[in-house]
Coordinates of C-alpha atoms and ligand atoms in Angstrom, one line a residue:
X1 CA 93.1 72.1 108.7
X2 CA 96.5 70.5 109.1
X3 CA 99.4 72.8 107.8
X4 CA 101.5 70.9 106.0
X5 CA 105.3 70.0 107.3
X6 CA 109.0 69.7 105.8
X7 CA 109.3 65.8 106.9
X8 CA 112.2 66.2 109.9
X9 CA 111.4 69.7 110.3
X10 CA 108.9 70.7 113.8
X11 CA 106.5 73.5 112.9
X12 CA 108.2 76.8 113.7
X13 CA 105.0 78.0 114.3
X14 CA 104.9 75.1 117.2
X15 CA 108.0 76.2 118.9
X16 CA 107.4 80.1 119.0
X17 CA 107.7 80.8 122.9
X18 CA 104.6 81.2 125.2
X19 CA 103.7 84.5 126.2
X20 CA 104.2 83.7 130.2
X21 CA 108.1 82.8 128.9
X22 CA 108.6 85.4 127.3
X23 CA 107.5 87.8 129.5
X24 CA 109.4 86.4 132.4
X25 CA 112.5 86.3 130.4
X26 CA 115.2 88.7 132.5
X27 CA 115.6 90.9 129.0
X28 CA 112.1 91.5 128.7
X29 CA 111.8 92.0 132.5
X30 CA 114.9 95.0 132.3
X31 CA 113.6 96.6 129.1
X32 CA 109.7 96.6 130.2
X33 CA 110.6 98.0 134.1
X34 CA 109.2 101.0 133.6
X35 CA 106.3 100.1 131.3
X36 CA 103.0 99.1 131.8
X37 CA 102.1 95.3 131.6
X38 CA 100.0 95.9 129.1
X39 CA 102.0 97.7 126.6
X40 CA 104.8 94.9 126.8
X41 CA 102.4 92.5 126.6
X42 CA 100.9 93.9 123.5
X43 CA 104.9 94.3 121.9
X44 CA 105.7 91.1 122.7
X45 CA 102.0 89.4 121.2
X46 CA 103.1 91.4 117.9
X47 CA 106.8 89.5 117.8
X48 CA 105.0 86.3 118.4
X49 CA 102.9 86.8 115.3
X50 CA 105.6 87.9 113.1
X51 CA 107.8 84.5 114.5
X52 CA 104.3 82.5 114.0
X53 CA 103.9 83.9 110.4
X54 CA 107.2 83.0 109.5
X55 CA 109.2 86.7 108.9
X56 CA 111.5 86.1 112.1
X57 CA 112.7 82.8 113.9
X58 CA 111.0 81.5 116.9
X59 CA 114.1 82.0 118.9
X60 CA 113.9 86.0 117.8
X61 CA 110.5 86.9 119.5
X62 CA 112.5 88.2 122.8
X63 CA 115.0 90.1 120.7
X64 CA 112.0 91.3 118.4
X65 CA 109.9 92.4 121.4
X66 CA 113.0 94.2 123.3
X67 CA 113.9 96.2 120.4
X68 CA 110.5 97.2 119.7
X69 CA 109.6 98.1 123.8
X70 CA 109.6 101.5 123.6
X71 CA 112.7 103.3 124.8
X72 CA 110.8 105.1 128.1
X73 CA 106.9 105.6 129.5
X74 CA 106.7 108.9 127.6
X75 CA 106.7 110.1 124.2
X76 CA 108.3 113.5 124.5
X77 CA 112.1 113.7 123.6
X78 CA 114.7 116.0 125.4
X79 CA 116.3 118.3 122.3
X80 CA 119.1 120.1 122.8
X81 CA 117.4 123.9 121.3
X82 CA 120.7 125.7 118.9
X83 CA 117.7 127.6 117.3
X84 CA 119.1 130.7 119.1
X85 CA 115.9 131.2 120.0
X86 CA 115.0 131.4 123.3
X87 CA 111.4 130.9 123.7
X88 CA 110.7 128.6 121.1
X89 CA 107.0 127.8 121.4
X90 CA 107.4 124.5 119.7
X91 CA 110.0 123.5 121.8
X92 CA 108.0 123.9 125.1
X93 CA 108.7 127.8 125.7
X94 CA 110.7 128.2 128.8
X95 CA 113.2 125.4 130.0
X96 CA 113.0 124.9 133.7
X97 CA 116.1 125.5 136.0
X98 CA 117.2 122.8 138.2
X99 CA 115.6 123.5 141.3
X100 CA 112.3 124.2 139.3
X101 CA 112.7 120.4 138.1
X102 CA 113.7 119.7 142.0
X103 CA 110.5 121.0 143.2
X104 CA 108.3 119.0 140.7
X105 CA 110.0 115.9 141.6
X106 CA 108.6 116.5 145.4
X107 CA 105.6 118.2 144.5
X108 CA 104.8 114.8 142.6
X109 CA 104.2 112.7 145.7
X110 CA 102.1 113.6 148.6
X111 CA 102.6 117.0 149.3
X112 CA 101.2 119.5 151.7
X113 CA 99.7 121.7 148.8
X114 CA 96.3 122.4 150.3
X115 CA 97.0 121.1 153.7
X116 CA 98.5 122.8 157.3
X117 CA 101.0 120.0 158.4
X118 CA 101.1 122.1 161.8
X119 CA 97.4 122.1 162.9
X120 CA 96.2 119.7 160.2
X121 CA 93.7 121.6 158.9
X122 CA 92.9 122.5 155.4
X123 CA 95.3 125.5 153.8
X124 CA 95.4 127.9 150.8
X125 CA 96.5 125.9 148.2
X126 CA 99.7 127.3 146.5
X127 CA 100.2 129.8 149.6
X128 CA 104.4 129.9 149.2
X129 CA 104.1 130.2 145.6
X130 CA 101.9 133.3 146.1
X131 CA 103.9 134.6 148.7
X132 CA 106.8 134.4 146.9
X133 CA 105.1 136.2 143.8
X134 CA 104.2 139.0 146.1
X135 CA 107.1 139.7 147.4
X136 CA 108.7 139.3 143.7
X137 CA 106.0 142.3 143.1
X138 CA 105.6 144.3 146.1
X139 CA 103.6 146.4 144.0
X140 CA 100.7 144.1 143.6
X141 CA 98.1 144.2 146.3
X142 CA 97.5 140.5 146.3
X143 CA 98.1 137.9 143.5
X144 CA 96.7 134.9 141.8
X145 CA 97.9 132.0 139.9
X146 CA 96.0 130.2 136.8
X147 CA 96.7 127.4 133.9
X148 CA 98.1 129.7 131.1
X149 CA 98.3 133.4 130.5
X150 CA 95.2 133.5 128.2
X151 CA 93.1 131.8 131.1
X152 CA 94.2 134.6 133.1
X153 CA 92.4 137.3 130.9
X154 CA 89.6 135.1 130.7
X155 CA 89.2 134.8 134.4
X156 CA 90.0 138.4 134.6
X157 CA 86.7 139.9 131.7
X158 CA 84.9 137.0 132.7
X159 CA 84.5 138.1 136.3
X160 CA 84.7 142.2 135.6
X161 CA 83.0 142.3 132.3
X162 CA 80.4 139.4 131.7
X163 CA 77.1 141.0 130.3
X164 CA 78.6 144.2 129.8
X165 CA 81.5 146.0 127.6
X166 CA 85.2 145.4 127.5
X167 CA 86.9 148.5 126.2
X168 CA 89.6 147.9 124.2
X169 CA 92.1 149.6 121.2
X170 CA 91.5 148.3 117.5
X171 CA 95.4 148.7 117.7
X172 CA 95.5 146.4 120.4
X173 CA 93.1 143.3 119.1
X174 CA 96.2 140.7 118.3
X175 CA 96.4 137.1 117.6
X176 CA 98.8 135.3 120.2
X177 CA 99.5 132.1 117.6
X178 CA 98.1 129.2 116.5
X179 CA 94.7 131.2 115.2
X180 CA 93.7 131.9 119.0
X181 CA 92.7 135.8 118.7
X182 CA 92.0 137.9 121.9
X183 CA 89.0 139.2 120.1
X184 CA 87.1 135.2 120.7
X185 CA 88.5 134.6 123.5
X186 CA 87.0 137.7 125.2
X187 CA 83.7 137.7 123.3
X188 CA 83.9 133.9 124.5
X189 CA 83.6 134.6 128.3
X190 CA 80.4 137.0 127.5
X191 CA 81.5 140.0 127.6
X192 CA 80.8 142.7 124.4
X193 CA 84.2 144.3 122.8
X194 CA 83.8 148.1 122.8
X195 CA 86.4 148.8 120.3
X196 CA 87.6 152.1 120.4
X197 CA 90.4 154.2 117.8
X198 CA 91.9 153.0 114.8
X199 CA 94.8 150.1 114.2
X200 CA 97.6 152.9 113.5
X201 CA 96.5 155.4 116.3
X202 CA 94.2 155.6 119.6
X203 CA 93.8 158.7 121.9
X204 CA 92.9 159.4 125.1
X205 CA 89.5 160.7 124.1
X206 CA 88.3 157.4 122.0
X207 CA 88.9 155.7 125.4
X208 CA 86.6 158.8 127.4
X209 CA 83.9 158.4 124.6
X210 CA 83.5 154.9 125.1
X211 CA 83.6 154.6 129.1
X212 CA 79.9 154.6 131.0
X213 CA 77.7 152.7 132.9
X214 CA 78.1 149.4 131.0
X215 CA 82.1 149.4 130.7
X216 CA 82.6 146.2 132.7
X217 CA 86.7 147.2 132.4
X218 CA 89.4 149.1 130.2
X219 CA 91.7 145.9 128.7
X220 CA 94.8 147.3 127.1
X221 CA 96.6 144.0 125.7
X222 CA 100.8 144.0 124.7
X223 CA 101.1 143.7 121.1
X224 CA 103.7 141.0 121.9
X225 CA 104.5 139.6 118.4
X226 CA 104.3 142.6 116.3
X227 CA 105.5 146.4 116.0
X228 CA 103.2 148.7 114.1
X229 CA 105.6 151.9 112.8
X230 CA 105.1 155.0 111.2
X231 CA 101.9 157.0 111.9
X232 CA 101.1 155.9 115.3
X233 CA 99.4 156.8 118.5
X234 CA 98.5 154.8 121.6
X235 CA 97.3 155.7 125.3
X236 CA 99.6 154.8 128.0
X237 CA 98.1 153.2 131.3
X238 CA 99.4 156.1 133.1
X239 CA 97.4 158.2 130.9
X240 CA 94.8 155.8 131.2
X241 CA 94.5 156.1 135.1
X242 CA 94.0 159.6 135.1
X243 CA 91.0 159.4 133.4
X244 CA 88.2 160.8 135.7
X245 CA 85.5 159.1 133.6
X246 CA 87.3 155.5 134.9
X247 CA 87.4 156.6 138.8
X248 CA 84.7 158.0 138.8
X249 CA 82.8 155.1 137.6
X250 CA 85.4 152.3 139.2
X251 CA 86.0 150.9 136.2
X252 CA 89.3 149.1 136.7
X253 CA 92.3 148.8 134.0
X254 CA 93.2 145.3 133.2
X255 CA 96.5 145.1 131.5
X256 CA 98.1 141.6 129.6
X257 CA 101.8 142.5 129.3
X258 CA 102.4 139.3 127.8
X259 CA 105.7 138.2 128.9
X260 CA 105.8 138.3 131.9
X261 CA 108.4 140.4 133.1
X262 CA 108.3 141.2 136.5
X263 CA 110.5 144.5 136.6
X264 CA 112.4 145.6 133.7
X265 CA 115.1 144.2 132.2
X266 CA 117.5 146.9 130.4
X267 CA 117.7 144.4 127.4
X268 CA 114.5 144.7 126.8
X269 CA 113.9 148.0 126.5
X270 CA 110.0 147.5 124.9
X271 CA 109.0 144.8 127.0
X272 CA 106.6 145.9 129.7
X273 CA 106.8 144.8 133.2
X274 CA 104.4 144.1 135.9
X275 CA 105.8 146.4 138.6
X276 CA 106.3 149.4 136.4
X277 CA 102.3 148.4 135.2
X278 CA 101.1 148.4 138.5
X279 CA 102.5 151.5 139.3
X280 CA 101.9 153.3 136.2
X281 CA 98.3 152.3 137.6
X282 CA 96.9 149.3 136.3
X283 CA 94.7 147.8 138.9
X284 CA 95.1 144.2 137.0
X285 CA 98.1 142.5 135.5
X286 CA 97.9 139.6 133.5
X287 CA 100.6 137.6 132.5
X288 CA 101.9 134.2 131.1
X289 CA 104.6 132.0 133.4
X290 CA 106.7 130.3 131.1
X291 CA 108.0 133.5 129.0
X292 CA 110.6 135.8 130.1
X293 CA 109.5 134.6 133.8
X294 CA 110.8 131.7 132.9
X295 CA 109.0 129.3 134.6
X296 CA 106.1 126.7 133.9
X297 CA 103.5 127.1 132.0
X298 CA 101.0 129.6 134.3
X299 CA 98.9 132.3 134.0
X300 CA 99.6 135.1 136.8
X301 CA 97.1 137.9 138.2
X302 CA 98.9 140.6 140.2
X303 CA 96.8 144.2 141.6
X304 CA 94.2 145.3 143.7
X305 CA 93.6 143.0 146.6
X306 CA 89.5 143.7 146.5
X307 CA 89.9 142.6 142.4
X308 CA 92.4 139.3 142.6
X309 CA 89.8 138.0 145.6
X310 CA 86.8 138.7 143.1
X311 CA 89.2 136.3 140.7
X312 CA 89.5 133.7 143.1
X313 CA 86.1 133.7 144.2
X314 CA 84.7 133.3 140.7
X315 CA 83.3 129.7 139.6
X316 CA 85.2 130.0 136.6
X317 CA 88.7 129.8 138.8
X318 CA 88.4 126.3 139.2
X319 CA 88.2 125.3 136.1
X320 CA 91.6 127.1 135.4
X321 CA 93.2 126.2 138.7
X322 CA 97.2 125.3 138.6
X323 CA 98.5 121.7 139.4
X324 CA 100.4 121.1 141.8
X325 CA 103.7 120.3 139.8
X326 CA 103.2 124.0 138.6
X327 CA 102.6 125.6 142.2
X328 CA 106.0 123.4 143.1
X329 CA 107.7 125.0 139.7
X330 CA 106.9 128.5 139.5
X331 CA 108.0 128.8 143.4
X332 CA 111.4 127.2 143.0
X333 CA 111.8 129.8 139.3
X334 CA 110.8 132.7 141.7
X335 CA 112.8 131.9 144.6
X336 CA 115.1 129.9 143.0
X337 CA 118.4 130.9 140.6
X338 CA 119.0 132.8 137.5
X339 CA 116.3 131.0 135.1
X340 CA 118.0 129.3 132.0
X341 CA 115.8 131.6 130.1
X342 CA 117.6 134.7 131.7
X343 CA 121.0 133.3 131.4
X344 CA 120.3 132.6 127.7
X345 CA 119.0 135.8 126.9
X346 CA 121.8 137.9 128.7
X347 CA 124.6 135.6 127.3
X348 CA 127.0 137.8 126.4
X349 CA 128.6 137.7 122.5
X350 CA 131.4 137.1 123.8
X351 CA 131.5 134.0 125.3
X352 CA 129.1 132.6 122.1
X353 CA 132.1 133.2 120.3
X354 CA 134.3 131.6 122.1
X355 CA 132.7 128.6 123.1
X356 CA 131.6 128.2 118.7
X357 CA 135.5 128.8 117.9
X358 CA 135.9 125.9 120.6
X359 CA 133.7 123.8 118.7
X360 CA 134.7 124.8 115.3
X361 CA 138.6 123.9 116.0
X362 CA 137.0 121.1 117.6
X363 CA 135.3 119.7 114.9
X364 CA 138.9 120.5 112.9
X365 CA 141.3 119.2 114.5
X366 CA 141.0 116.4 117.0
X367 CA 141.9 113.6 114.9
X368 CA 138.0 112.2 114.8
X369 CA 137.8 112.9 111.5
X370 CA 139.7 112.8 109.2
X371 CA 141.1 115.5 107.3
X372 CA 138.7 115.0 104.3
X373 CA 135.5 114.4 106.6
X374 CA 136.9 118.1 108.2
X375 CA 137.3 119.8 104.8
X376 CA 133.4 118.5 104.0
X377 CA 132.3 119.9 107.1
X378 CA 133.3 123.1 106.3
X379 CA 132.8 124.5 109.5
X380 CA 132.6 128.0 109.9
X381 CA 132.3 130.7 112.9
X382 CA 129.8 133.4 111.6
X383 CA 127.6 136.0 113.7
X384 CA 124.1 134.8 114.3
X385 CA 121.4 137.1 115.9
X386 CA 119.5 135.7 118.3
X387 CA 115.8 136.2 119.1
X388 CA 113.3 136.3 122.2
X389 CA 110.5 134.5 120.7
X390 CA 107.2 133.3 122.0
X391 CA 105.8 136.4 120.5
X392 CA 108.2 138.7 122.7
X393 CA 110.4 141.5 121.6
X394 CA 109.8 141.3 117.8
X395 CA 112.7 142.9 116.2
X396 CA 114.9 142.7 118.4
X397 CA 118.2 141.1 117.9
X398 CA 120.2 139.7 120.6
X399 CA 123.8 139.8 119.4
X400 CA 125.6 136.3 119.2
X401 CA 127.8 133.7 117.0
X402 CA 127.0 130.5 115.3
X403 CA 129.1 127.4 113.6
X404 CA 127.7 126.7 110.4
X405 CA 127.5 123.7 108.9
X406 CA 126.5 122.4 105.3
X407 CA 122.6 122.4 105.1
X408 CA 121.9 118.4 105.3
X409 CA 123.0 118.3 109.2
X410 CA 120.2 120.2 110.0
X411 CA 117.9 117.1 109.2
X412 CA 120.5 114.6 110.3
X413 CA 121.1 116.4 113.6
X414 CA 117.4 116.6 114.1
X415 CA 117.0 112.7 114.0
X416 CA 120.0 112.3 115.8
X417 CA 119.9 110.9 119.8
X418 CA 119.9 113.3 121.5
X419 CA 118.3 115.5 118.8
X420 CA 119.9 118.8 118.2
X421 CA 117.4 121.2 116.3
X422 CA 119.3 123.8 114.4
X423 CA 118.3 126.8 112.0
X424 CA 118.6 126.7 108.5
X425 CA 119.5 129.8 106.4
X426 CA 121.5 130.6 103.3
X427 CA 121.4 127.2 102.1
X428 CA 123.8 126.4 105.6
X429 CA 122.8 124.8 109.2
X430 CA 123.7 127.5 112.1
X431 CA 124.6 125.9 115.5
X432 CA 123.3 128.2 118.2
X433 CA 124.8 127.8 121.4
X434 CA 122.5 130.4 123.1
X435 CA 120.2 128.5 124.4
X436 CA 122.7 125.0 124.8
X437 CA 123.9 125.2 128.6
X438 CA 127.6 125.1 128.5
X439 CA 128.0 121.9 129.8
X440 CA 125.9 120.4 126.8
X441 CA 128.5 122.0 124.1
X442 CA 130.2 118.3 124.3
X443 CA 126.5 116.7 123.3
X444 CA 126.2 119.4 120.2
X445 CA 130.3 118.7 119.2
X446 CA 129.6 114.8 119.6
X447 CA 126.2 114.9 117.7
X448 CA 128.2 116.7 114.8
X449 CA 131.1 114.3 115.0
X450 CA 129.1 111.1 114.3
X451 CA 126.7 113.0 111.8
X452 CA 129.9 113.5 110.1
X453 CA 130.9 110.1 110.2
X454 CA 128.2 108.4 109.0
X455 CA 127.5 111.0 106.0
X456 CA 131.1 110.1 104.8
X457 CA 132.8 107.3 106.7
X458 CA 136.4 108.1 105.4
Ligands
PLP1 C1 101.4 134.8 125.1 C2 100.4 135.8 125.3 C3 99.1 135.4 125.8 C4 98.8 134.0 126.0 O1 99.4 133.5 127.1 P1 99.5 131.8 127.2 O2 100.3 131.7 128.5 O3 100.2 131.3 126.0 O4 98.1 131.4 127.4 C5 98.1 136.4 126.0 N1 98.4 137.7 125.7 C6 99.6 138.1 125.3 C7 99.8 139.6 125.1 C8 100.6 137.2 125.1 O5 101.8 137.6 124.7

């Protein structure tokens, strides 16, 4: 059917550009260089239709289609964390420190992961990364890497335990997040929970009474993201080892201490840590990478050598193998400098308050805004605890300063580019430089600055 025509006029719809011109058009060609021909084909077919339909002119489809390109080939968003918490498991846990990021950057091209560049034969996949964990933990007979610290425990009762009992504390049987309980995931490899004591108090005997011919292992788990007071009892690994029931039957002790500490840190007084594990007499350590390691996301095994290779040997270690961006990663955090999770927990208050005065006199009196958008903002220097997170150190309060800001900037900050994801409390946002690197504070005061300016433009 023939559309009808204003007499004079051509048919927009007639003169809306070709897809072939459009997509060779140098603006389209910039904006779509690191997209896939398909998605800005697909963006710039949706701008034709809204010029053939009439809502824009035909000489907007390029403009249309650039602006609606997206801005890069992934999803994710860089935010700039002023939580003050350090491990914020929506915010991706650990950030990586540059030579982490270095590492993944070569690791992502050919790379000799599995492969002797010397003889040019096949080689241990991940072999530097291991080495470099063992000599992190000189404790540990030999060591293992995996996806994620749960997978770890899985590999761990799955290969000691399968068909037969893991002991374990009713004190101990926690829920890492997100509804995943250790209680499933163990019963999920095949292997029966012997739960022995109480949720308040375990003793040494409940662990002797439950121990025989079917204990496939002892697990003894870190209640990471809780603290159970008051009337309480547990069993130390160290008690633990010198339980003749346990030699005598070889039944090894596999401990998850969570976090991921390798020795102890002072700050930290509750945290446990691998090498003090090991040598309290563990015979298997699990552990996650990207907590207070502060590295990717991993799962680590460390302890006896004859128990890691029974690990590694197991069908079910494929399935949780690392990648190779990871291997790359968690060598360069081990080998590499302080971590920015260490740097961020061991800040000192100090220096938090110095660098939020900066930004509060900043925000004051620099002639940006004026004196009324200033008196609006409020801004005020206040202490501001911060916190481990990921489920470590509950409690405890890592002392530090915040600016504090009136309680709409937390959403406005949030949607701002680059986001800045604050903490609201008290009916006020709290800026939390903590976990900001010091040469971002510019980003947080410059974020603040046109939030200002566009709530009241003066
Ligand atoms: C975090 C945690 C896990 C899970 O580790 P992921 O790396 O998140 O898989 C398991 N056990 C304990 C005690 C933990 O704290």
């Amino acid at each position: 059917m023939r559309q009808p025509k204003t007499a004079g006029m051509p048919d927009p719809r007639r003169s809306v550009p070709r897809t072939d011109t459009v997509l060779a058009d140098p603006r389209i060609v910039a904006a779509g260089a690191n997209l896939s021909p398909a998605v800005v084909k697909a963006t710039v077919r949706v701008a034709q239709a809204r010029a053939r339909s009439g809502q824009i002119a035909p000489d907007a489809v390029v403009g249309e289609a650039v602006a609606g390109l997206p801005q890069a080939a992934t999803s994710l968003r860089q935010v700039l964390n002023a939580t003050g918490v350090v491990l914020h498991t929506n915010l991706g846990r650990a950030p990586l420190s540059a030579s982490a990021l270095e590492a993944m950057v070569t690791a992502a091209a050919y790379v000799d992961v599995e492969f002797d560049v010397e003889t040019g034969a096949r080689a241990r996949r991940g072999r530097g990364t291991l080495a470099a964990l063992r000599a992190a933990v000189p404790a540990a007979g030999d060591v293992l890497a995996v996806n994620n610290g749960a997978a770890a425990l899985v590999l761990a009762t799955t290969a000691l335990a399968a068909g037969r009992e893991v002991v374990v504390s009713r004190g101990e049987m926690v829920e890492i997040g997100d509804g995943f309980r250790l209680p499933d995931l163990i019963a999920s490899t095949g292997a029966r929970l012997r739960e022995v004591g109480t949720t308040n108090r375990t003793c040494l005997r409940d662990y002797a009474d439950a121990i025989g011919p079917d204990t496939g292992c002892v697990l003894k788990v870190h209640p990471s993201n809780f603290r159970v007071e008051g009337f309480t009892s547990e069993v130390s690994v160290a008690e633990l080892a010198g339980l003749p029931g346990l030699t005598g039957l070889g039944v090894p002790i596999v401990v998850d201490i969570g976090s991921g500490l390798l020795a102890p840190d002072p700050l930290l007084p509750q945290e446990p840590d691998a090498a003090t594990t090991l040598a309290d007499g563990a015979d298997l350590v699990t552990c996650s990478g990207d907590k207070l390691l502060g590295g990717p996301q991993a799962g680590l095994l460390l302890g006896r050598a004859e128990l890691v290779e029974r690990l590694r040997r197991h069908p079910l270690a494929r399935a949780v193998r690392i990648d190779k961006l990871t291997i790359a990663a968690l060598e360069a955090t081990l080998r590499g400098p302080l971590t920015p999770t260490c740097v961020a927990l061991h800040v000192s208050a100090a220096s938090l308050r110095a660098r939020c005065d900066h930004l509060c006199a900043e925000l004051l009196s620099d002639g940006v805004l004026g004196p009324g958008q200033a008196a609006s903002l409020a801004p005020e220097v206040v202490p501001s605890p911060g916190a481990v997170g990921g489920g470590g150190a509950p409690g405890l309060e890592l002392a530090g300063w915040a600016v504090t800001l009136p309680q709409a900037f937390a959403v406005a900050l949030r949607r701002h580019d680059p986001c800045v994801v604050c903490r609201v409390e008290r009916g006020r946002t709290f800026v939390d430089l903590r976990c900001i690197p010091e040469s971002a504070d510019d980003a947080v005061l410059e974020a603040i600055r046109s939030v200002a300016l566009q709530r009241d433009p003066g």
